[in-house]
PDB file of C-alpha atoms in Angstrom:
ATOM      1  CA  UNK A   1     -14.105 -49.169 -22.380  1.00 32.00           C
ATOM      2  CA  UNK A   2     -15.491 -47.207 -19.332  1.00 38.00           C
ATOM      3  CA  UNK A   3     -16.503 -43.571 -20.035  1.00 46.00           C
ATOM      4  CA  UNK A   4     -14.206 -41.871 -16.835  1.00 45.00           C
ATOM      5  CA  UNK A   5     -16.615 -39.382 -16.501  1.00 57.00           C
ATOM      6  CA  UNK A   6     -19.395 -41.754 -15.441  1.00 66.00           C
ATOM      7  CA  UNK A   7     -20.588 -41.272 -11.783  1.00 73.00           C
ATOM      8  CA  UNK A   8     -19.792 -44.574 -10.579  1.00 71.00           C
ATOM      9  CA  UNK A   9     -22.388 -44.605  -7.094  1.00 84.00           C
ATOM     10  CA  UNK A  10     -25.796 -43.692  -5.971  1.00 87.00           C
ATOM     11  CA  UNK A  11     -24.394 -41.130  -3.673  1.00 88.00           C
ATOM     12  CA  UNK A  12     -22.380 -39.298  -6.332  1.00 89.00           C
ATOM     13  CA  UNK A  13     -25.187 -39.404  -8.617  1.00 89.00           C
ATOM     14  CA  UNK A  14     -27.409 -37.806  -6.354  1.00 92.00           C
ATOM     15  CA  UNK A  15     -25.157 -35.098  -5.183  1.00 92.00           C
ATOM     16  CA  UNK A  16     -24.430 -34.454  -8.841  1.00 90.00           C
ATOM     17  CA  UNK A  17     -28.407 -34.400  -9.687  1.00 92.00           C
ATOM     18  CA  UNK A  18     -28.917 -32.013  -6.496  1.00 93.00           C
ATOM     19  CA  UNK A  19     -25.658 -29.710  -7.575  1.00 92.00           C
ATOM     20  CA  UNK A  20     -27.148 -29.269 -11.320  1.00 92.00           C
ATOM     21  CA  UNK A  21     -31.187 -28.813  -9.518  1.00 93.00           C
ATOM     22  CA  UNK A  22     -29.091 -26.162  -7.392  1.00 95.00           C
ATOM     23  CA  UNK A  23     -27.494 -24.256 -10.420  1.00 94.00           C
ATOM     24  CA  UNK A  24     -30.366 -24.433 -13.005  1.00 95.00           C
ATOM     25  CA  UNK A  25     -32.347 -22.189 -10.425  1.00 95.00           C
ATOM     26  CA  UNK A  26     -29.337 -19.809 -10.350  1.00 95.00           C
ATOM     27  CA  UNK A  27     -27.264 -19.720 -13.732  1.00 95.00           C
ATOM     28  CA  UNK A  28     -28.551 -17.567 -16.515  1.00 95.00           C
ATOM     29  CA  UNK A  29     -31.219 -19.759 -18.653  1.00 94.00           C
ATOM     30  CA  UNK A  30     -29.007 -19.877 -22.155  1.00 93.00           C
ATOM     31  CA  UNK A  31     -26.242 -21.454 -19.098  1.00 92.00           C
ATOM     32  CA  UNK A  32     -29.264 -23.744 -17.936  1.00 93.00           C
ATOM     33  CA  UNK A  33     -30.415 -25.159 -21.310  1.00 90.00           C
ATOM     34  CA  UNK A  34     -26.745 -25.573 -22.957  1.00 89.00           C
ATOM     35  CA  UNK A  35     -24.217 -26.406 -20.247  1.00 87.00           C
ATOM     36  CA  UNK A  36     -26.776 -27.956 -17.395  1.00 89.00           C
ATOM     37  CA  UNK A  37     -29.550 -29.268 -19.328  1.00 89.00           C
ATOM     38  CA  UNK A  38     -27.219 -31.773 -21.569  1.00 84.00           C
ATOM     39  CA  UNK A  39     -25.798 -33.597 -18.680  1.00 85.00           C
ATOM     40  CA  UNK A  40     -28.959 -33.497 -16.244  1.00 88.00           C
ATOM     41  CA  UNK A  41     -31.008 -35.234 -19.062  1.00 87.00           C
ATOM     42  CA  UNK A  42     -27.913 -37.712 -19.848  1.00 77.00           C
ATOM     43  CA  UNK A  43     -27.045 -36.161 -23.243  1.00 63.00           C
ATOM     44  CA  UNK A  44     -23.602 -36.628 -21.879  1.00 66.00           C
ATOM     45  CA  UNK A  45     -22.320 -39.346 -20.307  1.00 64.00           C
ATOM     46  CA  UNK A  46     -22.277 -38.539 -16.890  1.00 70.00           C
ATOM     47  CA  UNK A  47     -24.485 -41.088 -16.564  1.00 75.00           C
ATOM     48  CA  UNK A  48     -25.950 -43.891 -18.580  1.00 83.00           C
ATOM     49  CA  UNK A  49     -29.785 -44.576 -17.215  1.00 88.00           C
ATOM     50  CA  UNK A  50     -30.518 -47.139 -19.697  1.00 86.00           C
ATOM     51  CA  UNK A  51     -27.238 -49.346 -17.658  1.00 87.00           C
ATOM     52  CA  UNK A  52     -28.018 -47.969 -14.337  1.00 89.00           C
ATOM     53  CA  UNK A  53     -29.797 -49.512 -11.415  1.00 92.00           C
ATOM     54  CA  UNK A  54     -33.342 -48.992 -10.161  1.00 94.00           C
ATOM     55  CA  UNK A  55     -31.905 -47.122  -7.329  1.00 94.00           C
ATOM     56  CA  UNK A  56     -30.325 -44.916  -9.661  1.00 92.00           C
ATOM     57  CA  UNK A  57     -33.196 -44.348 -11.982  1.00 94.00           C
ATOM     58  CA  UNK A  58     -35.120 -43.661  -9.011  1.00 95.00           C
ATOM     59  CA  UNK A  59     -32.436 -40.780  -8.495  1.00 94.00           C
ATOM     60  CA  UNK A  60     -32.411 -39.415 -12.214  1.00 93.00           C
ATOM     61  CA  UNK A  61     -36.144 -39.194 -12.487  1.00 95.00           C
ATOM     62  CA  UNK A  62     -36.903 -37.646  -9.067  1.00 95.00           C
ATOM     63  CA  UNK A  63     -34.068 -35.062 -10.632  1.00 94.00           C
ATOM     64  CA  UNK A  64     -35.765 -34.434 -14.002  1.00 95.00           C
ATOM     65  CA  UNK A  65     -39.083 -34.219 -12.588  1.00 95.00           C
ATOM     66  CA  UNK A  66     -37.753 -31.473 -10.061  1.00 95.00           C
ATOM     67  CA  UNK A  67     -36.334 -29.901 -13.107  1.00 95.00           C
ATOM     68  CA  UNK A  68     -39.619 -29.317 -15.116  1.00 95.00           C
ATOM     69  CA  UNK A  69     -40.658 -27.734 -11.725  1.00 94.00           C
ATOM     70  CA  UNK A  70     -37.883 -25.507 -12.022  1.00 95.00           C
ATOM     71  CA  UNK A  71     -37.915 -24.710 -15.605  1.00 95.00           C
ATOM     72  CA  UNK A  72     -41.692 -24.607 -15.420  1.00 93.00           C
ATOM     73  CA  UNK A  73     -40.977 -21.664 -12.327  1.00 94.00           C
ATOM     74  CA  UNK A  74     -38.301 -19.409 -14.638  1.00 94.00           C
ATOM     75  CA  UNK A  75     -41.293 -20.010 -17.717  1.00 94.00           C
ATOM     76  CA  UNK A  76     -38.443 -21.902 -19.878  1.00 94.00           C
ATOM     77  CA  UNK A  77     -39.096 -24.623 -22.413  1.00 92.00           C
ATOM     78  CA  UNK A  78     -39.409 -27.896 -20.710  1.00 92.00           C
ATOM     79  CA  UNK A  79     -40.122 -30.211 -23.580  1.00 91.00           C
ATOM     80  CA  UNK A  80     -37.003 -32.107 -23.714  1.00 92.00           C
ATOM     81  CA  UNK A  81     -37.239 -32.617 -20.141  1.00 93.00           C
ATOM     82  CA  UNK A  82     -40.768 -34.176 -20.285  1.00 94.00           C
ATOM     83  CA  UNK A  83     -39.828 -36.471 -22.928  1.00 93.00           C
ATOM     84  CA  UNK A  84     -36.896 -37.897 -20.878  1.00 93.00           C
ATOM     85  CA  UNK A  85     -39.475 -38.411 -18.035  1.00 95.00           C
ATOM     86  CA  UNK A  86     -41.723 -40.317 -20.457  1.00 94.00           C
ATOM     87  CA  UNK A  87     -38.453 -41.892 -22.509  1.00 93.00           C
ATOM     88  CA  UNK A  88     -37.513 -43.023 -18.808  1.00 94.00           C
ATOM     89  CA  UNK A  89     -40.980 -44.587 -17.484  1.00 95.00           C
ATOM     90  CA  UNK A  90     -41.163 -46.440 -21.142  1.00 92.00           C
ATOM     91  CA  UNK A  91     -37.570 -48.047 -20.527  1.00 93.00           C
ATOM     92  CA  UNK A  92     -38.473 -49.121 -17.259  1.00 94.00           C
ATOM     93  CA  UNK A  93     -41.622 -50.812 -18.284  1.00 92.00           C
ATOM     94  CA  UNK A  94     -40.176 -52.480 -21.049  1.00 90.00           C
ATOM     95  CA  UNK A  95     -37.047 -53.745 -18.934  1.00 93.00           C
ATOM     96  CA  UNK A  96     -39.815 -55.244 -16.736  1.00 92.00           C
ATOM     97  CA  UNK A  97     -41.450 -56.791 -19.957  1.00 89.00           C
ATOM     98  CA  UNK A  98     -38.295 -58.304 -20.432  1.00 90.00           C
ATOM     99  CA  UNK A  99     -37.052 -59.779 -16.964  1.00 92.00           C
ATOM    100  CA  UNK A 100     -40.774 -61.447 -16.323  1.00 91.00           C
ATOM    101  CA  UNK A 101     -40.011 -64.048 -19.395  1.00 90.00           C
ATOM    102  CA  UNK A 102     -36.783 -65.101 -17.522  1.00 93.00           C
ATOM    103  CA  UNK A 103     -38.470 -65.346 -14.175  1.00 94.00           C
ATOM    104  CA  UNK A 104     -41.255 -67.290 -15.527  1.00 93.00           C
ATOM    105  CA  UNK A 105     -39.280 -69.635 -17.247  1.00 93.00           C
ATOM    106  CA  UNK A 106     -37.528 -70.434 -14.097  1.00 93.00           C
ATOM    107  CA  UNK A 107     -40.555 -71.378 -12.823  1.00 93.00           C
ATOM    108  CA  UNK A 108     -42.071 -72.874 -15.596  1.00 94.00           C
ATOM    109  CA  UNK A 109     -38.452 -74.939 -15.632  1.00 91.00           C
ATOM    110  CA  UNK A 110     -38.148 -73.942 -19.638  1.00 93.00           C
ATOM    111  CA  UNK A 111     -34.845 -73.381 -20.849  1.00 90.00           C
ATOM    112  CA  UNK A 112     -33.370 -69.973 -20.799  1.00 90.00           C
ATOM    113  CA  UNK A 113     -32.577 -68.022 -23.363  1.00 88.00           C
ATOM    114  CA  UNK A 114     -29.077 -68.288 -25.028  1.00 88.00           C
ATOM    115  CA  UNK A 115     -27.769 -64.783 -25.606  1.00 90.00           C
ATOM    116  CA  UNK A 116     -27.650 -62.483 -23.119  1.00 92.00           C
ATOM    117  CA  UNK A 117     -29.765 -60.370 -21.462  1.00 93.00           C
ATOM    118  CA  UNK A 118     -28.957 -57.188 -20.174  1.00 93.00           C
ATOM    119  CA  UNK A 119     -31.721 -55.416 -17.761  1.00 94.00           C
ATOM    120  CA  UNK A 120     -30.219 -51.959 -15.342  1.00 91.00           C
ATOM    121  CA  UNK A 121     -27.183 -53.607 -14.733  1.00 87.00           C
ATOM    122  CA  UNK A 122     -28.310 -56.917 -14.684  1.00 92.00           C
ATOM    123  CA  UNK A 123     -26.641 -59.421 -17.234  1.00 92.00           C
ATOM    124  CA  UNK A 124     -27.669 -62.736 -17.658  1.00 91.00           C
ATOM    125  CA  UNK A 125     -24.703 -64.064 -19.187  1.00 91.00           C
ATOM    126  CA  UNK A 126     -22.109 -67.270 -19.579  1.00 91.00           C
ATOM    127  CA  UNK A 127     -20.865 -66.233 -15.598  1.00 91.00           C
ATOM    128  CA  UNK A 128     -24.970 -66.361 -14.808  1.00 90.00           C
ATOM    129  CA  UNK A 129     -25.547 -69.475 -16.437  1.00 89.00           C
ATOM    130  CA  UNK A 130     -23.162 -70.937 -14.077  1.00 89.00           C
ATOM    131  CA  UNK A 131     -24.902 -69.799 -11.136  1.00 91.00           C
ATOM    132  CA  UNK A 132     -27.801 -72.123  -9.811  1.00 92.00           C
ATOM    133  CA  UNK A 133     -31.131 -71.191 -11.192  1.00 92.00           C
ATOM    134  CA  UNK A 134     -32.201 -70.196  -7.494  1.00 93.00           C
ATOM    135  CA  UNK A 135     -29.593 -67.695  -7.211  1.00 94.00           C
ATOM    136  CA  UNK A 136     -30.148 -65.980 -10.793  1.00 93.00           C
ATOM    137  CA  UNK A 137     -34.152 -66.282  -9.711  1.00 95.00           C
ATOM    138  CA  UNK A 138     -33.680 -63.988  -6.414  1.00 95.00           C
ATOM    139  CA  UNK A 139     -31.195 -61.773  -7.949  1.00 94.00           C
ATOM    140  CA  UNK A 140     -33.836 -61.284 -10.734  1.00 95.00           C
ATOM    141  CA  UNK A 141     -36.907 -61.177  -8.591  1.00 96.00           C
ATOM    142  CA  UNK A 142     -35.304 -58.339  -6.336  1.00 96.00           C
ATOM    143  CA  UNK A 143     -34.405 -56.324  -9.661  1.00 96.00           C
ATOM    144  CA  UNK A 144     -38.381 -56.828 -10.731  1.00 96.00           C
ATOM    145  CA  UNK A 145     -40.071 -55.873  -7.101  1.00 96.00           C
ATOM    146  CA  UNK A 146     -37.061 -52.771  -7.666  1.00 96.00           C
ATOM    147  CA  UNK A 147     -38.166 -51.615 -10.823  1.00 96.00           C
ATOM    148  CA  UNK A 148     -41.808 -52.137 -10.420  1.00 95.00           C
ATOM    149  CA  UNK A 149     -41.162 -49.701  -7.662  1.00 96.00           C
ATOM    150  CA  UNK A 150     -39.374 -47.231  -9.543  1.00 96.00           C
ATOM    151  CA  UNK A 151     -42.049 -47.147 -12.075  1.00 96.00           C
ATOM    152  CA  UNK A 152     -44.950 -47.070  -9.726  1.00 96.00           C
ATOM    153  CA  UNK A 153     -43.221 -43.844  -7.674  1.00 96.00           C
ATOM    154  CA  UNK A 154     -42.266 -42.095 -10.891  1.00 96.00           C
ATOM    155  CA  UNK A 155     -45.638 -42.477 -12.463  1.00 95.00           C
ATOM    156  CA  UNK A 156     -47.337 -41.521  -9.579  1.00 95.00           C
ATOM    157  CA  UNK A 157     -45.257 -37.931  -9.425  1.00 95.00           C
ATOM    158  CA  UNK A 158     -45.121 -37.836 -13.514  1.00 95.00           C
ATOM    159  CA  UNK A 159     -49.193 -37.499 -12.741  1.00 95.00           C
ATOM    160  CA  UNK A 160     -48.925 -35.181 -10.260  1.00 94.00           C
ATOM    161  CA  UNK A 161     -46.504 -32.748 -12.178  1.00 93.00           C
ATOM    162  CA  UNK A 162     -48.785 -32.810 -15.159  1.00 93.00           C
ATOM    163  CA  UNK A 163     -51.679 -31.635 -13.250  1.00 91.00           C
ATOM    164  CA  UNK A 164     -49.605 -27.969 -12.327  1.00 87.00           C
ATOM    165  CA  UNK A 165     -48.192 -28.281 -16.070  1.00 90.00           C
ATOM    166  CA  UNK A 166     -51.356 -27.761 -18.341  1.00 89.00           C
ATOM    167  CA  UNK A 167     -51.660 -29.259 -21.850  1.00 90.00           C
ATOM    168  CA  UNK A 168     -47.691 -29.651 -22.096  1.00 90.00           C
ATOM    169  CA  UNK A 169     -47.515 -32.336 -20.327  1.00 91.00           C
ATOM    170  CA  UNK A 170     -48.451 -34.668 -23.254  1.00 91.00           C
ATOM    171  CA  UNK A 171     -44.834 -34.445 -23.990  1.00 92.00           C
ATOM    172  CA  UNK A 172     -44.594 -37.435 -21.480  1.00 93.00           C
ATOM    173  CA  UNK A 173     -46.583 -39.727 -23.478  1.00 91.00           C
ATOM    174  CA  UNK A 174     -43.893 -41.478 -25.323  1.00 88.00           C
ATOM    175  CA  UNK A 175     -44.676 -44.336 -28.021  1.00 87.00           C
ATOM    176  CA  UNK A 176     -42.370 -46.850 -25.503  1.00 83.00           C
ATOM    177  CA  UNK A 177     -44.170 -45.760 -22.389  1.00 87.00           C
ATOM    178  CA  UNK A 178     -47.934 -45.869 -24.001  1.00 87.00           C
ATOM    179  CA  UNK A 179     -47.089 -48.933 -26.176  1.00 85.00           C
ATOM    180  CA  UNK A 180     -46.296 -51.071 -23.110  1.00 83.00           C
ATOM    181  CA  UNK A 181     -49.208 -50.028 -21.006  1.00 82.00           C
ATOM    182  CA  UNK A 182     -51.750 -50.658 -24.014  1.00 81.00           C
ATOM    183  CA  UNK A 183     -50.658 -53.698 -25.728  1.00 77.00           C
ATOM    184  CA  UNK A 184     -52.795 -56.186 -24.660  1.00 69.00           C
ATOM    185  CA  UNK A 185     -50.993 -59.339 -24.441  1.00 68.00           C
ATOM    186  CA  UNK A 186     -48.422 -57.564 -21.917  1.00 67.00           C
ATOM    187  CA  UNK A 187     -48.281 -59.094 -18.444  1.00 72.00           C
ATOM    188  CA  UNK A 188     -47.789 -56.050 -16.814  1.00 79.00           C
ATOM    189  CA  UNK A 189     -48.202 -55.524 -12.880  1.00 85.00           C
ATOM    190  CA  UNK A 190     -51.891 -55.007 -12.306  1.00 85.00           C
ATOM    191  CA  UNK A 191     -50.923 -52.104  -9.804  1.00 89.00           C
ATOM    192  CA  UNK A 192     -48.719 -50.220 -12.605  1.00 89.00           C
ATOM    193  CA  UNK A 193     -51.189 -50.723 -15.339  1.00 87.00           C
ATOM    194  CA  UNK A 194     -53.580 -48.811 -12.989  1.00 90.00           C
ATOM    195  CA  UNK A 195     -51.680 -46.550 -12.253  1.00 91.00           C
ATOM    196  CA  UNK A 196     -50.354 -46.092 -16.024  1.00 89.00           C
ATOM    197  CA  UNK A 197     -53.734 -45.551 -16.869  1.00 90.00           C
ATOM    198  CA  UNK A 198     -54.623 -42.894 -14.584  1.00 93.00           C
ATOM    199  CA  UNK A 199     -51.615 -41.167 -15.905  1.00 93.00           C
ATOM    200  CA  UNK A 200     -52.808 -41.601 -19.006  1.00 92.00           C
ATOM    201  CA  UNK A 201     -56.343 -40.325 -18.540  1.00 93.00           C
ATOM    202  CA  UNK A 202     -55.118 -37.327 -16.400  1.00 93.00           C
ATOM    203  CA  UNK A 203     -53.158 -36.081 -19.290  1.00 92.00           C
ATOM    204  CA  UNK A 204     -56.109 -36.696 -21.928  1.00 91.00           C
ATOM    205  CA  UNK A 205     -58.901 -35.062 -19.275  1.00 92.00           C
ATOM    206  CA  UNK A 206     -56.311 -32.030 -19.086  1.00 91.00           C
ATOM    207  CA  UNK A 207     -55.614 -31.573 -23.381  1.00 85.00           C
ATOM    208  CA  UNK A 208     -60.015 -31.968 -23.542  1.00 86.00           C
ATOM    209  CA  UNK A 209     -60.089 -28.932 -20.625  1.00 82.00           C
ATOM    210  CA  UNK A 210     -57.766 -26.938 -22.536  1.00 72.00           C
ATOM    211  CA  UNK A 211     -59.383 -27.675 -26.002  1.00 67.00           C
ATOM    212  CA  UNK A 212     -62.990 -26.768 -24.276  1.00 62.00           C
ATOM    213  CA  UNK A 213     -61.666 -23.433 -22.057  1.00 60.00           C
ATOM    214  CA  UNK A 214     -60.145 -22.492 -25.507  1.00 57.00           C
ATOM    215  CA  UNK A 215     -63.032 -23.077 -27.697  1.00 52.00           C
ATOM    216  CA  UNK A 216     -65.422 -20.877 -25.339  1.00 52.00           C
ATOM    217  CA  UNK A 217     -63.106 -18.145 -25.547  1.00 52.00           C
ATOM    218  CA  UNK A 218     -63.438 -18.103 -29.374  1.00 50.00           C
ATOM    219  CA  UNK A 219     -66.323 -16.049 -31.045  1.00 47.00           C
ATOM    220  CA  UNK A 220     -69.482 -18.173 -32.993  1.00 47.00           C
ATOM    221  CA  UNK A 221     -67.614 -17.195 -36.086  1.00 53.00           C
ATOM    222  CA  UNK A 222     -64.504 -18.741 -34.982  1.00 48.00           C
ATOM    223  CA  UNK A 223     -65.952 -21.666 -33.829  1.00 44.00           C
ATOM    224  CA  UNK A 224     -67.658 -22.075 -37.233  1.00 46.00           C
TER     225      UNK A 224
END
């Protein structure tokens, strides 16, 4: 069954991400982290991201990333926030680990796979085996260019906010997100790898600076 308090567009989803942005600057922080901060992050189901389309992850992730800003302004705890950012990026890349099999077995002309396959949306299912492989190929390869884009964009401002946030900002490093840009026999975009890594090495370079600021401040006999 369909949850009835699912936003069921873009547009609503937006307004609903700006409208919660709007009162988590406002409402009184206990208000922000028990009433907004469950539905903003998707711990209820106003909105599934895992089921939603690049469009709309593009939408949810631009929200949570302006949310750490915000949070990061009223000096509230931001960690579940950055680990939805990271949770998010890692989904992505792994729904793109998954749709580049099909595509390349369309034109590789190997057989497809027999259960289905669900990727944002997407199902590749007994009504999509009855398509022509041309038409299941386009409506694939337009998901792929989408989410590639989604994932290059949110990476790109995931780096940037962890440059303002400091050493907390490892709390976007999640095992999906880190696994998929490491593993070595992934296919991933040469474009988002690079950009993966700089993410990566931004947040590393920032947790060293911290470690070495900290250490000078510490007296010879601390340090020993």
């Amino acid at each position: 069954s369909v949850d009835s308090r699912r936003i069921s567009t873009v547009g609503g989803l937006r307004r609903a991400v700006q409208l919660f942005s709007f009162l988590s600057r406002i409402l009184p922080q206990d208000d922000v982290t028990w009433r907004i901060e469950k539905r903003l992050l998707g711990m209820e189901p106003f909105a599934d991201f895992d089921a939603s389309s690049p469009h709309a992850k593009a939408v949810l992730l631009r929200g949570w990333l302006e949310y750490v800003a915000i949070l990061e302004k009223r000096g509230m705890d931001s960690i579940d926030a950055l680990t939805s950012i990271g949770n998010a990026l890692g989904s992505i890349a792994e729904e793109m680990n998954t749709a580049l099999p099909l595509l390349n077995a369309i034109i590789d002309n190997r057989p497809m796979p027999t259960d289905n396959v669900a990727i944002s949306g997407w199902l590749y299912d007994e009504a999509a085996r009855g398509k022509k492989l041309i038409e299941v190929f386009t409506d694939l390869s337009v998901l792929y260019a989408s989410l590639n884009q989604v994932f290059l964009v949110g990476i790109q401002r995931a780096t940037e906010t962890s440059v303002f946030l400091g050493p907390k900002s490892h709390r976007m490093l999640t095992l999906p997100l880190v696994k998929t840009l490491l593993d070595p026999r992934g296919s991933f975009p040469a474009p988002a790898v690079r950009q993966g890594f700089t993410f990566i090495c931004t947040i590393i370079d920032i947790a060293f600076k911290s470690f070495d600021d900290e250490g000078m401040g510490m007296t010879a006999e601390e340090r020993n």
